[in-house]
């Protein structure tokens, strides 16, 4: 599934069965569960009012346009590993799979 706008989680859980690409923000409070890979792009900014935990059975990729103008905050759990590129990350990155790791590129 591909979203060119924001994903809004409102005091609950949003479950996506399959890969998800978001070309915008993830906002709200709650949990976003992706049964697949999650890619978030296009200068993401998650502010302090956003309290979203992201859980993925695959890989999580966070891609910004530069750490000075792109930031993301929250809890990220991925069984397939995590990659953050050109983005400031505040929070926890948990890579839990047997071959999973965390890769930070200019972040």
PDB file of N, CA and C in Angstrom:
ATOM      1  N   UNK A   1       0.837  -1.162   0.000  1.00  0.00           N
ATOM      2  CA  UNK A   1       0.000   0.000   0.000  1.00  0.00           C
ATOM      3  C   UNK A   1       0.886   1.229   0.000  1.00  0.00           C
ATOM      4  N   UNK A   2       0.507   2.225  -0.752  1.00  0.00           N
ATOM      5  CA  UNK A   2       1.271   3.464  -0.810  1.00  0.00           C
ATOM      6  C   UNK A   2       0.349   4.628  -0.479  1.00  0.00           C
ATOM      7  N   UNK A   3       0.797   5.492   0.434  1.00  0.00           N
ATOM      8  CA  UNK A   3       0.041   6.678   0.829  1.00  0.00           C
ATOM      9  C   UNK A   3       0.858   7.898   0.473  1.00  0.00           C
ATOM     10  N   UNK A   4       0.268   8.836  -0.260  1.00  0.00           N
ATOM     11  CA  UNK A   4       0.986  10.058  -0.591  1.00  0.00           C
ATOM     12  C   UNK A   4       0.643  11.168   0.394  1.00  0.00           C
ATOM     13  N   UNK A   5      -0.234  10.881   1.332  1.00  0.00           N
ATOM     14  CA  UNK A   5      -0.568  11.841   2.375  1.00  0.00           C
ATOM     15  C   UNK A   5      -0.230  11.240   3.727  1.00  0.00           C
ATOM     16  N   UNK A   6      -0.631  11.922   4.783  1.00  0.00           N
ATOM     17  CA  UNK A   6      -0.303  11.461   6.124  1.00  0.00           C
ATOM     18  C   UNK A   6      -1.125  10.250   6.538  1.00  0.00           C
ATOM     19  N   UNK A   7      -0.598   9.547   7.520  1.00  0.00           N
ATOM     20  CA  UNK A   7      -1.313   8.465   8.197  1.00  0.00           C
ATOM     21  C   UNK A   7      -1.691   9.017   9.563  1.00  0.00           C
ATOM     22  N   UNK A   8      -2.959   8.914   9.936  1.00  0.00           N
ATOM     23  CA  UNK A   8      -3.437   9.405  11.229  1.00  0.00           C
ATOM     24  C   UNK A   8      -3.846   8.219  12.092  1.00  0.00           C
ATOM     25  N   UNK A   9      -3.228   8.108  13.265  1.00  0.00           N
ATOM     26  CA  UNK A   9      -3.599   7.093  14.251  1.00  0.00           C
ATOM     27  C   UNK A   9      -4.281   7.827  15.391  1.00  0.00           C
ATOM     28  N   UNK A  10      -5.507   7.444  15.716  1.00  0.00           N
ATOM     29  CA  UNK A  10      -6.279   8.165  16.721  1.00  0.00           C
ATOM     30  C   UNK A  10      -6.567   7.273  17.919  1.00  0.00           C
ATOM     31  N   UNK A  11      -5.739   7.387  18.945  1.00  0.00           N
ATOM     32  CA  UNK A  11      -5.944   6.688  20.220  1.00  0.00           C
ATOM     33  C   UNK A  11      -6.274   5.214  20.048  1.00  0.00           C
ATOM     34  N   UNK A  12      -5.523   4.533  19.219  1.00  0.00           N
ATOM     35  CA  UNK A  12      -5.786   3.117  19.011  1.00  0.00           C
ATOM     36  C   UNK A  12      -4.675   2.468  18.220  1.00  0.00           C
ATOM     37  N   UNK A  13      -5.038   1.414  17.482  1.00  0.00           N
ATOM     38  CA  UNK A  13      -4.080   0.672  16.682  1.00  0.00           C
ATOM     39  C   UNK A  13      -4.558   0.648  15.234  1.00  0.00           C
ATOM     40  N   UNK A  14      -3.634   0.903  14.320  1.00  0.00           N
ATOM     41  CA  UNK A  14      -3.901   0.790  12.890  1.00  0.00           C
ATOM     42  C   UNK A  14      -3.068  -0.365  12.375  1.00  0.00           C
ATOM     43  N   UNK A  15      -3.718  -1.369  11.777  1.00  0.00           N
ATOM     44  CA  UNK A  15      -3.040  -2.575  11.289  1.00  0.00           C
ATOM     45  C   UNK A  15      -3.051  -2.572   9.772  1.00  0.00           C
ATOM     46  N   UNK A  16      -1.872  -2.737   9.173  1.00  0.00           N
ATOM     47  CA  UNK A  16      -1.733  -2.831   7.721  1.00  0.00           C
ATOM     48  C   UNK A  16      -1.163  -4.203   7.403  1.00  0.00           C
ATOM     49  N   UNK A  17      -1.887  -4.997   6.613  1.00  0.00           N
ATOM     50  CA  UNK A  17      -1.425  -6.325   6.222  1.00  0.00           C
ATOM     51  C   UNK A  17      -0.712  -6.211   4.881  1.00  0.00           C
ATOM     52  N   UNK A  18       0.622  -6.138   4.927  1.00  0.00           N
ATOM     53  CA  UNK A  18       1.423  -5.976   3.719  1.00  0.00           C
ATOM     54  C   UNK A  18       2.362  -4.796   3.869  1.00  0.00           C
ATOM     55  N   UNK A  19       3.180  -4.564   2.856  1.00  0.00           N
ATOM     56  CA  UNK A  19       4.139  -3.459   2.879  1.00  0.00           C
ATOM     57  C   UNK A  19       3.402  -2.123   2.819  1.00  0.00           C
ATOM     58  N   UNK A  20       4.014  -1.096   3.438  1.00  0.00           N
ATOM     59  CA  UNK A  20       3.427   0.238   3.458  1.00  0.00           C
ATOM     60  C   UNK A  20       4.508   1.263   3.159  1.00  0.00           C
ATOM     61  N   UNK A  21       4.235   2.158   2.196  1.00  0.00           N
ATOM     62  CA  UNK A  21       5.097   3.301   1.909  1.00  0.00           C
ATOM     63  C   UNK A  21       4.292   4.557   2.176  1.00  0.00           C
ATOM     64  N   UNK A  22       4.841   5.442   3.016  1.00  0.00           N
ATOM     65  CA  UNK A  22       4.173   6.696   3.364  1.00  0.00           C
ATOM     66  C   UNK A  22       5.036   7.837   2.868  1.00  0.00           C
ATOM     67  N   UNK A  23       4.502   8.646   1.963  1.00  0.00           N
ATOM     68  CA  UNK A  23       5.202   9.830   1.463  1.00  0.00           C
ATOM     69  C   UNK A  23       4.620  11.052   2.161  1.00  0.00           C
ATOM     70  N   UNK A  24       4.719  11.067   3.468  1.00  0.00           N
ATOM     71  CA  UNK A  24       4.158  12.135   4.292  1.00  0.00           C
ATOM     72  C   UNK A  24       4.373  11.793   5.751  1.00  0.00           C
ATOM     73  N   UNK A  25       3.593  12.417   6.623  1.00  0.00           N
ATOM     74  CA  UNK A  25       3.753  12.242   8.053  1.00  0.00           C
ATOM     75  C   UNK A  25       2.928  11.090   8.603  1.00  0.00           C
ATOM     76  N   UNK A  26       3.337  10.608   9.752  1.00  0.00           N
ATOM     77  CA  UNK A  26       2.543   9.699  10.566  1.00  0.00           C
ATOM     78  C   UNK A  26       2.238  10.475  11.833  1.00  0.00           C
ATOM     79  N   UNK A  27       0.952  10.694  12.122  1.00  0.00           N
ATOM     80  CA  UNK A  27       0.570  11.558  13.231  1.00  0.00           C
ATOM     81  C   UNK A  27      -0.419  10.865  14.149  1.00  0.00           C
ATOM     82  N   UNK A  28      -0.549  11.421  15.364  1.00  0.00           N
ATOM     83  CA  UNK A  28      -1.554  10.950  16.301  1.00  0.00           C
ATOM     84  C   UNK A  28      -0.958  10.279  17.508  1.00  0.00           C
ATOM     85  N   UNK A  29      -1.784   9.442  18.151  1.00  0.00           N
ATOM     86  CA  UNK A  29      -1.349   8.672  19.313  1.00  0.00           C
ATOM     87  C   UNK A  29      -1.840   7.245  19.140  1.00  0.00           C
ATOM     88  N   UNK A  30      -0.968   6.296  19.416  1.00  0.00           N
ATOM     89  CA  UNK A  30      -1.348   4.897  19.296  1.00  0.00           C
ATOM     90  C   UNK A  30      -0.244   4.068  18.689  1.00  0.00           C
ATOM     91  N   UNK A  31      -0.643   2.969  18.056  1.00  0.00           N
ATOM     92  CA  UNK A  31       0.304   2.013  17.490  1.00  0.00           C
ATOM     93  C   UNK A  31      -0.017   1.778  16.021  1.00  0.00           C
ATOM     94  N   UNK A  32       1.000   1.828  15.175  1.00  0.00           N
ATOM     95  CA  UNK A  32       0.889   1.452  13.772  1.00  0.00           C
ATOM     96  C   UNK A  32       1.603   0.120  13.616  1.00  0.00           C
ATOM     97  N   UNK A  33       0.860  -0.924  13.234  1.00  0.00           N
ATOM     98  CA  UNK A  33       1.422  -2.259  13.046  1.00  0.00           C
ATOM     99  C   UNK A  33       1.417  -2.561  11.555  1.00  0.00           C
ATOM    100  N   UNK A  34       2.581  -2.905  11.007  1.00  0.00           N
ATOM    101  CA  UNK A  34       2.703  -3.218   9.588  1.00  0.00           C
ATOM    102  C   UNK A  34       3.200  -4.659   9.470  1.00  0.00           C
ATOM    103  N   UNK A  35       2.390  -5.497   8.860  1.00  0.00           N
ATOM    104  CA  UNK A  35       2.779  -6.888   8.614  1.00  0.00           C
ATOM    105  C   UNK A  35       3.526  -6.924   7.283  1.00  0.00           C
ATOM    106  N   UNK A  36       4.747  -6.398   7.297  1.00  0.00           N
ATOM    107  CA  UNK A  36       5.567  -6.268   6.099  1.00  0.00           C
ATOM    108  C   UNK A  36       6.587  -5.175   6.325  1.00  0.00           C
ATOM    109  N   UNK A  37       7.123  -4.613   5.238  1.00  0.00           N
ATOM    110  CA  UNK A  37       8.106  -3.534   5.309  1.00  0.00           C
ATOM    111  C   UNK A  37       7.406  -2.187   5.387  1.00  0.00           C
ATOM    112  N   UNK A  38       8.023  -1.235   6.087  1.00  0.00           N
ATOM    113  CA  UNK A  38       7.511   0.123   6.175  1.00  0.00           C
ATOM    114  C   UNK A  38       8.583   1.080   5.680  1.00  0.00           C
ATOM    115  N   UNK A  39       8.219   1.952   4.735  1.00  0.00           N
ATOM    116  CA  UNK A  39       9.111   2.995   4.240  1.00  0.00           C
ATOM    117  C   UNK A  39       8.411   4.331   4.436  1.00  0.00           C
ATOM    118  N   UNK A  40       9.090   5.261   5.113  1.00  0.00           N
ATOM    119  CA  UNK A  40       8.557   6.605   5.336  1.00  0.00           C
ATOM    120  C   UNK A  40       9.531   7.578   4.697  1.00  0.00           C
ATOM    121  N   UNK A  41       9.019   8.433   3.776  1.00  0.00           N
ATOM    122  CA  UNK A  41       9.885   9.345   3.018  1.00  0.00           C
ATOM    123  C   UNK A  41       9.334  10.763   3.014  1.00  0.00           C
ATOM    124  N   UNK A  42      10.013  11.616   2.316  1.00  0.00           N
ATOM    125  CA  UNK A  42       9.633  12.985   1.969  1.00  0.00           C
ATOM    126  C   UNK A  42       9.691  13.965   3.126  1.00  0.00           C
ATOM    127  N   UNK A  43      10.804  14.005   3.808  1.00  0.00           N
ATOM    128  CA  UNK A  43      10.990  15.044   4.813  1.00  0.00           C
ATOM    129  C   UNK A  43      10.060  14.921   5.993  1.00  0.00           C
ATOM    130  N   UNK A  44       9.992  13.772   6.557  1.00  0.00           N
ATOM    131  CA  UNK A  44       9.093  13.475   7.662  1.00  0.00           C
ATOM    132  C   UNK A  44       9.400  14.346   8.871  1.00  0.00           C
ATOM    133  N   UNK A  45       8.370  14.834   9.520  1.00  0.00           N
ATOM    134  CA  UNK A  45       8.505  15.499  10.805  1.00  0.00           C
ATOM    135  C   UNK A  45       7.411  14.992  11.715  1.00  0.00           C
ATOM    136  N   UNK A  46       7.796  14.337  12.796  1.00  0.00           N
ATOM    137  CA  UNK A  46       6.847  13.918  13.820  1.00  0.00           C
ATOM    138  C   UNK A  46       7.142  14.759  15.045  1.00  0.00           C
ATOM    139  N   UNK A  47       6.187  15.618  15.442  1.00  0.00           N
ATOM    140  CA  UNK A  47       6.451  16.532  16.544  1.00  0.00           C
ATOM    141  C   UNK A  47       6.137  15.896  17.893  1.00  0.00           C
ATOM    142  N   UNK A  48       6.309  16.674  18.970  1.00  0.00           N
ATOM    143  CA  UNK A  48       6.115  16.175  20.318  1.00  0.00           C
ATOM    144  C   UNK A  48       4.695  15.754  20.621  1.00  0.00           C
ATOM    145  N   UNK A  49       3.714  16.274  19.906  1.00  0.00           N
ATOM    146  CA  UNK A  49       2.322  15.894  20.141  1.00  0.00           C
ATOM    147  C   UNK A  49       2.020  14.500  19.593  1.00  0.00           C
ATOM    148  N   UNK A  50       2.862  14.033  18.686  1.00  0.00           N
ATOM    149  CA  UNK A  50       2.673  12.709  18.098  1.00  0.00           C
ATOM    150  C   UNK A  50       3.308  11.664  18.997  1.00  0.00           C
ATOM    151  N   UNK A  51       2.516  10.680  19.378  1.00  0.00           N
ATOM    152  CA  UNK A  51       2.995   9.600  20.237  1.00  0.00           C
ATOM    153  C   UNK A  51       2.598   8.280  19.593  1.00  0.00           C
ATOM    154  N   UNK A  52       3.300   7.927  18.533  1.00  0.00           N
ATOM    155  CA  UNK A  52       2.991   6.714  17.789  1.00  0.00           C
ATOM    156  C   UNK A  52       4.145   5.728  17.917  1.00  0.00           C
ATOM    157  N   UNK A  53       3.802   4.507  18.278  1.00  0.00           N
ATOM    158  CA  UNK A  53       4.769   3.417  18.259  1.00  0.00           C
ATOM    159  C   UNK A  53       4.570   2.670  16.946  1.00  0.00           C
ATOM    160  N   UNK A  54       5.660   2.304  16.296  1.00  0.00           N
ATOM    161  CA  UNK A  54       5.584   1.609  15.016  1.00  0.00           C
ATOM    162  C   UNK A  54       6.202   0.232  15.166  1.00  0.00           C
ATOM    163  N   UNK A  55       5.440  -0.787  14.778  1.00  0.00           N
ATOM    164  CA  UNK A  55       5.869  -2.176  14.863  1.00  0.00           C
ATOM    165  C   UNK A  55       5.785  -2.764  13.464  1.00  0.00           C
ATOM    166  N   UNK A  56       6.869  -3.407  13.014  1.00  0.00           N
ATOM    167  CA  UNK A  56       6.899  -3.982  11.673  1.00  0.00           C
ATOM    168  C   UNK A  56       7.476  -5.390  11.709  1.00  0.00           C
ATOM    169  N   UNK A  57       6.851  -6.286  10.954  1.00  0.00           N
ATOM    170  CA  UNK A  57       7.398  -7.641  10.839  1.00  0.00           C
ATOM    171  C   UNK A  57       8.531  -7.689   9.825  1.00  0.00           C
ATOM    172  N   UNK A  58       8.713  -6.619   9.075  1.00  0.00           N
ATOM    173  CA  UNK A  58       9.768  -6.537   8.067  1.00  0.00           C
ATOM    174  C   UNK A  58      10.789  -5.483   8.433  1.00  0.00           C
ATOM    175  N   UNK A  59      11.256  -4.741   7.431  1.00  0.00           N
ATOM    176  CA  UNK A  59      12.264  -3.694   7.605  1.00  0.00           C
ATOM    177  C   UNK A  59      11.574  -2.339   7.672  1.00  0.00           C
ATOM    178  N   UNK A  60      12.100  -1.450   8.511  1.00  0.00           N
ATOM    179  CA  UNK A  60      11.622  -0.072   8.586  1.00  0.00           C
ATOM    180  C   UNK A  60      12.700   0.829   8.003  1.00  0.00           C
ATOM    181  N   UNK A  61      12.314   1.649   6.997  1.00  0.00           N
ATOM    182  CA  UNK A  61      13.223   2.608   6.378  1.00  0.00           C
ATOM    183  C   UNK A  61      12.656   4.003   6.574  1.00  0.00           C
ATOM    184  N   UNK A  62      13.448   4.884   7.174  1.00  0.00           N
ATOM    185  CA  UNK A  62      13.050   6.271   7.419  1.00  0.00           C
ATOM    186  C   UNK A  62      13.972   7.151   6.595  1.00  0.00           C
ATOM    187  N   UNK A  63      13.402   7.858   5.608  1.00  0.00           N
ATOM    188  CA  UNK A  63      14.225   8.643   4.690  1.00  0.00           C
ATOM    189  C   UNK A  63      13.766  10.092   4.695  1.00  0.00           C
ATOM    190  N   UNK A  64      14.678  10.986   5.105  1.00  0.00           N
ATOM    191  CA  UNK A  64      14.380  12.405   5.114  1.00  0.00           C
ATOM    192  C   UNK A  64      15.134  13.134   4.025  1.00  0.00           C
ATOM    193  N   UNK A  65      15.129  14.474   4.139  1.00  0.00           N
ATOM    194  CA  UNK A  65      15.823  15.308   3.157  1.00  0.00           C
ATOM    195  C   UNK A  65      17.014  16.028   3.786  1.00  0.00           C
ATOM    196  N   UNK A  66      17.381  15.619   4.991  1.00  0.00           N
ATOM    197  CA  UNK A  66      18.511  16.212   5.708  1.00  0.00           C
ATOM    198  C   UNK A  66      18.169  16.313   7.177  1.00  0.00           C
ATOM    199  N   UNK A  67      19.127  16.004   8.054  1.00  0.00           N
ATOM    200  CA  UNK A  67      18.833  15.975   9.482  1.00  0.00           C
ATOM    201  C   UNK A  67      18.399  17.319  10.059  1.00  0.00           C
ATOM    202  N   UNK A  68      18.756  18.433   9.410  1.00  0.00           N
ATOM    203  CA  UNK A  68      18.353  19.740   9.920  1.00  0.00           C
ATOM    204  C   UNK A  68      16.880  20.025   9.649  1.00  0.00           C
ATOM    205  N   UNK A  69      16.304  19.415   8.622  1.00  0.00           N
ATOM    206  CA  UNK A  69      14.917  19.718   8.267  1.00  0.00           C
ATOM    207  C   UNK A  69      13.971  18.523   8.373  1.00  0.00           C
ATOM    208  N   UNK A  70      14.486  17.332   8.635  1.00  0.00           N
ATOM    209  CA  UNK A  70      13.643  16.144   8.772  1.00  0.00           C
ATOM    210  C   UNK A  70      13.909  15.508  10.123  1.00  0.00           C
ATOM    211  N   UNK A  71      12.834  15.189  10.824  1.00  0.00           N
ATOM    212  CA  UNK A  71      13.015  14.530  12.116  1.00  0.00           C
ATOM    213  C   UNK A  71      11.860  13.572  12.359  1.00  0.00           C
ATOM    214  N   UNK A  72      12.109  12.618  13.217  1.00  0.00           N
ATOM    215  CA  UNK A  72      11.097  11.635  13.560  1.00  0.00           C
ATOM    216  C   UNK A  72      11.319  11.246  15.009  1.00  0.00           C
ATOM    217  N   UNK A  73      10.223  11.064  15.742  1.00  0.00           N
ATOM    218  CA  UNK A  73      10.351  10.710  17.156  1.00  0.00           C
ATOM    219  C   UNK A  73       9.358   9.614  17.464  1.00  0.00           C
ATOM    220  N   UNK A  74       9.792   8.665  18.283  1.00  0.00           N
ATOM    221  CA  UNK A  74       8.892   7.598  18.670  1.00  0.00           C
ATOM    222  C   UNK A  74       9.640   6.313  18.954  1.00  0.00           C
ATOM    223  N   UNK A  75       8.882   5.250  19.046  1.00  0.00           N
ATOM    224  CA  UNK A  75       9.414   3.914  19.270  1.00  0.00           C
ATOM    225  C   UNK A  75       9.239   3.137  17.975  1.00  0.00           C
ATOM    226  N   UNK A  76      10.332   2.565  17.475  1.00  0.00           N
ATOM    227  CA  UNK A  76      10.308   1.806  16.230  1.00  0.00           C
ATOM    228  C   UNK A  76      10.838   0.405  16.495  1.00  0.00           C
ATOM    229  N   UNK A  77      10.028  -0.602  16.216  1.00  0.00           N
ATOM    230  CA  UNK A  77      10.392  -2.004  16.421  1.00  0.00           C
ATOM    231  C   UNK A  77      10.270  -2.701  15.076  1.00  0.00           C
ATOM    232  N   UNK A  78      11.345  -3.342  14.636  1.00  0.00           N
ATOM    233  CA  UNK A  78      11.320  -4.030  13.341  1.00  0.00           C
ATOM    234  C   UNK A  78      12.055  -5.350  13.430  1.00  0.00           C
ATOM    235  N   UNK A  79      11.421  -6.383  12.946  1.00  0.00           N
ATOM    236  CA  UNK A  79      12.051  -7.701  12.927  1.00  0.00           C
ATOM    237  C   UNK A  79      13.053  -7.828  11.789  1.00  0.00           C
ATOM    238  N   UNK A  80      12.909  -7.003  10.752  1.00  0.00           N
ATOM    239  CA  UNK A  80      13.799  -7.084   9.600  1.00  0.00           C
ATOM    240  C   UNK A  80      14.904  -6.052   9.592  1.00  0.00           C
ATOM    241  N   UNK A  81      15.009  -5.237  10.644  1.00  0.00           N
ATOM    242  CA  UNK A  81      16.048  -4.220  10.719  1.00  0.00           C
ATOM    243  C   UNK A  81      15.503  -2.826  10.477  1.00  0.00           C
ATOM    244  N   UNK A  82      16.339  -1.843  10.802  1.00  0.00           N
ATOM    245  CA  UNK A  82      15.956  -0.439  10.669  1.00  0.00           C
ATOM    246  C   UNK A  82      17.035   0.327   9.936  1.00  0.00           C
ATOM    247  N   UNK A  83      16.613   1.275   9.087  1.00  0.00           N
ATOM    248  CA  UNK A  83      17.536   2.145   8.391  1.00  0.00           C
ATOM    249  C   UNK A  83      16.973   3.557   8.472  1.00  0.00           C
ATOM    250  N   UNK A  84      17.792   4.501   8.944  1.00  0.00           N
ATOM    251  CA  UNK A  84      17.425   5.909   8.983  1.00  0.00           C
ATOM    252  C   UNK A  84      18.450   6.678   8.168  1.00  0.00           C
ATOM    253  N   UNK A  85      17.972   7.448   7.184  1.00  0.00           N
ATOM    254  CA  UNK A  85      18.868   8.163   6.272  1.00  0.00           C
ATOM    255  C   UNK A  85      18.437   9.615   6.152  1.00  0.00           C
ATOM    256  N   UNK A  86      19.389  10.543   6.369  1.00  0.00           N
ATOM    257  CA  UNK A  86      19.143  11.984   6.217  1.00  0.00           C
ATOM    258  C   UNK A  86      17.989  12.465   7.103  1.00  0.00           C
ATOM    259  N   UNK A  87      17.960  11.990   8.360  1.00  0.00           N
ATOM    260  CA  UNK A  87      16.869  12.326   9.267  1.00  0.00           C
ATOM    261  C   UNK A  87      17.372  12.299  10.702  1.00  0.00           C
ATOM    262  N   UNK A  88      16.854  13.194  11.539  1.00  0.00           N
ATOM    263  CA  UNK A  88      17.151  13.174  12.960  1.00  0.00           C
ATOM    264  C   UNK A  88      16.152  12.246  13.639  1.00  0.00           C
ATOM    265  N   UNK A  89      16.658  11.300  14.417  1.00  0.00           N
ATOM    266  CA  UNK A  89      15.804  10.325  15.098  1.00  0.00           C
ATOM    267  C   UNK A  89      15.894  10.556  16.603  1.00  0.00           C
ATOM    268  N   UNK A  90      14.730  10.704  17.240  1.00  0.00           N
ATOM    269  CA  UNK A  90      14.641  10.845  18.689  1.00  0.00           C
ATOM    270  C   UNK A  90      13.730   9.730  19.180  1.00  0.00           C
ATOM    271  N   UNK A  91      14.248   8.869  20.051  1.00  0.00           N
ATOM    272  CA  UNK A  91      13.435   7.775  20.557  1.00  0.00           C
ATOM    273  C   UNK A  91      14.215   6.481  20.573  1.00  0.00           C
ATOM    274  N   UNK A  92      13.501   5.390  20.349  1.00  0.00           N
ATOM    275  CA  UNK A  92      14.126   4.068  20.416  1.00  0.00           C
ATOM    276  C   UNK A  92      13.975   3.346  19.086  1.00  0.00           C
ATOM    277  N   UNK A  93      15.081   2.762  18.632  1.00  0.00           N
ATOM    278  CA  UNK A  93      15.085   1.928  17.435  1.00  0.00           C
ATOM    279  C   UNK A  93      15.440   0.513  17.882  1.00  0.00           C
ATOM    280  N   UNK A  94      14.522  -0.421  17.698  1.00  0.00           N
ATOM    281  CA  UNK A  94      14.737  -1.798  18.133  1.00  0.00           C
ATOM    282  C   UNK A  94      14.675  -2.714  16.924  1.00  0.00           C
ATOM    283  N   UNK A  95      15.783  -3.370  16.617  1.00  0.00           N
ATOM    284  CA  UNK A  95      15.853  -4.355  15.538  1.00  0.00           C
ATOM    285  C   UNK A  95      15.928  -5.715  16.207  1.00  0.00           C
ATOM    286  N   UNK A  96      14.888  -6.534  16.032  1.00  0.00           N
ATOM    287  CA  UNK A  96      14.761  -7.734  16.862  1.00  0.00           C
ATOM    288  C   UNK A  96      14.953  -9.053  16.141  1.00  0.00           C
ATOM    289  N   UNK A  97      15.037  -9.051  14.831  1.00  0.00           N
ATOM    290  CA  UNK A  97      15.186 -10.307  14.098  1.00  0.00           C
ATOM    291  C   UNK A  97      16.577 -10.879  14.242  1.00  0.00           C
ATOM    292  N   UNK A  98      16.750 -12.144  13.890  1.00  0.00           N
ATOM    293  CA  UNK A  98      18.056 -12.800  14.050  1.00  0.00           C
ATOM    294  C   UNK A  98      19.165 -12.149  13.227  1.00  0.00           C
ATOM    295  N   UNK A  99      18.854 -11.604  12.077  1.00  0.00           N
ATOM    296  CA  UNK A  99      19.856 -10.953  11.225  1.00  0.00           C
ATOM    297  C   UNK A  99      19.620  -9.442  11.115  1.00  0.00           C
ATOM    298  N   UNK A 100      18.780  -8.901  11.980  1.00  0.00           N
ATOM    299  CA  UNK A 100      18.410  -7.498  11.909  1.00  0.00           C
ATOM    300  C   UNK A 100      19.482  -6.609  12.524  1.00  0.00           C
ATOM    301  N   UNK A 101      19.556  -5.386  12.029  1.00  0.00           N
ATOM    302  CA  UNK A 101      20.490  -4.404  12.564  1.00  0.00           C
ATOM    303  C   UNK A 101      19.903  -3.023  12.393  1.00  0.00           C
ATOM    304  N   UNK A 102      20.613  -2.026  12.903  1.00  0.00           N
ATOM    305  CA  UNK A 102      20.214  -0.637  12.759  1.00  0.00           C
ATOM    306  C   UNK A 102      21.296   0.069  11.960  1.00  0.00           C
ATOM    307  N   UNK A 103      20.898   0.741  10.883  1.00  0.00           N
ATOM    308  CA  UNK A 103      21.827   1.470  10.017  1.00  0.00           C
ATOM    309  C   UNK A 103      21.438   2.933  10.036  1.00  0.00           C
ATOM    310  N   UNK A 104      22.389   3.810  10.405  1.00  0.00           N
ATOM    311  CA  UNK A 104      22.157   5.251  10.425  1.00  0.00           C
ATOM    312  C   UNK A 104      23.068   5.899   9.386  1.00  0.00           C
ATOM    313  N   UNK A 105      22.463   6.614   8.431  1.00  0.00           N
ATOM    314  CA  UNK A 105      23.218   7.278   7.374  1.00  0.00           C
ATOM    315  C   UNK A 105      22.938   8.773   7.470  1.00  0.00           C
ATOM    316  N   UNK A 106      23.944   9.553   7.899  1.00  0.00           N
ATOM    317  CA  UNK A 106      23.802  10.995   8.079  1.00  0.00           C
ATOM    318  C   UNK A 106      22.565  11.310   8.894  1.00  0.00           C
ATOM    319  N   UNK A 107      22.427  10.602  10.004  1.00  0.00           N
ATOM    320  CA  UNK A 107      21.276  10.793  10.884  1.00  0.00           C
ATOM    321  C   UNK A 107      21.725  11.109  12.283  1.00  0.00           C
TER     322      UNK A 107
END
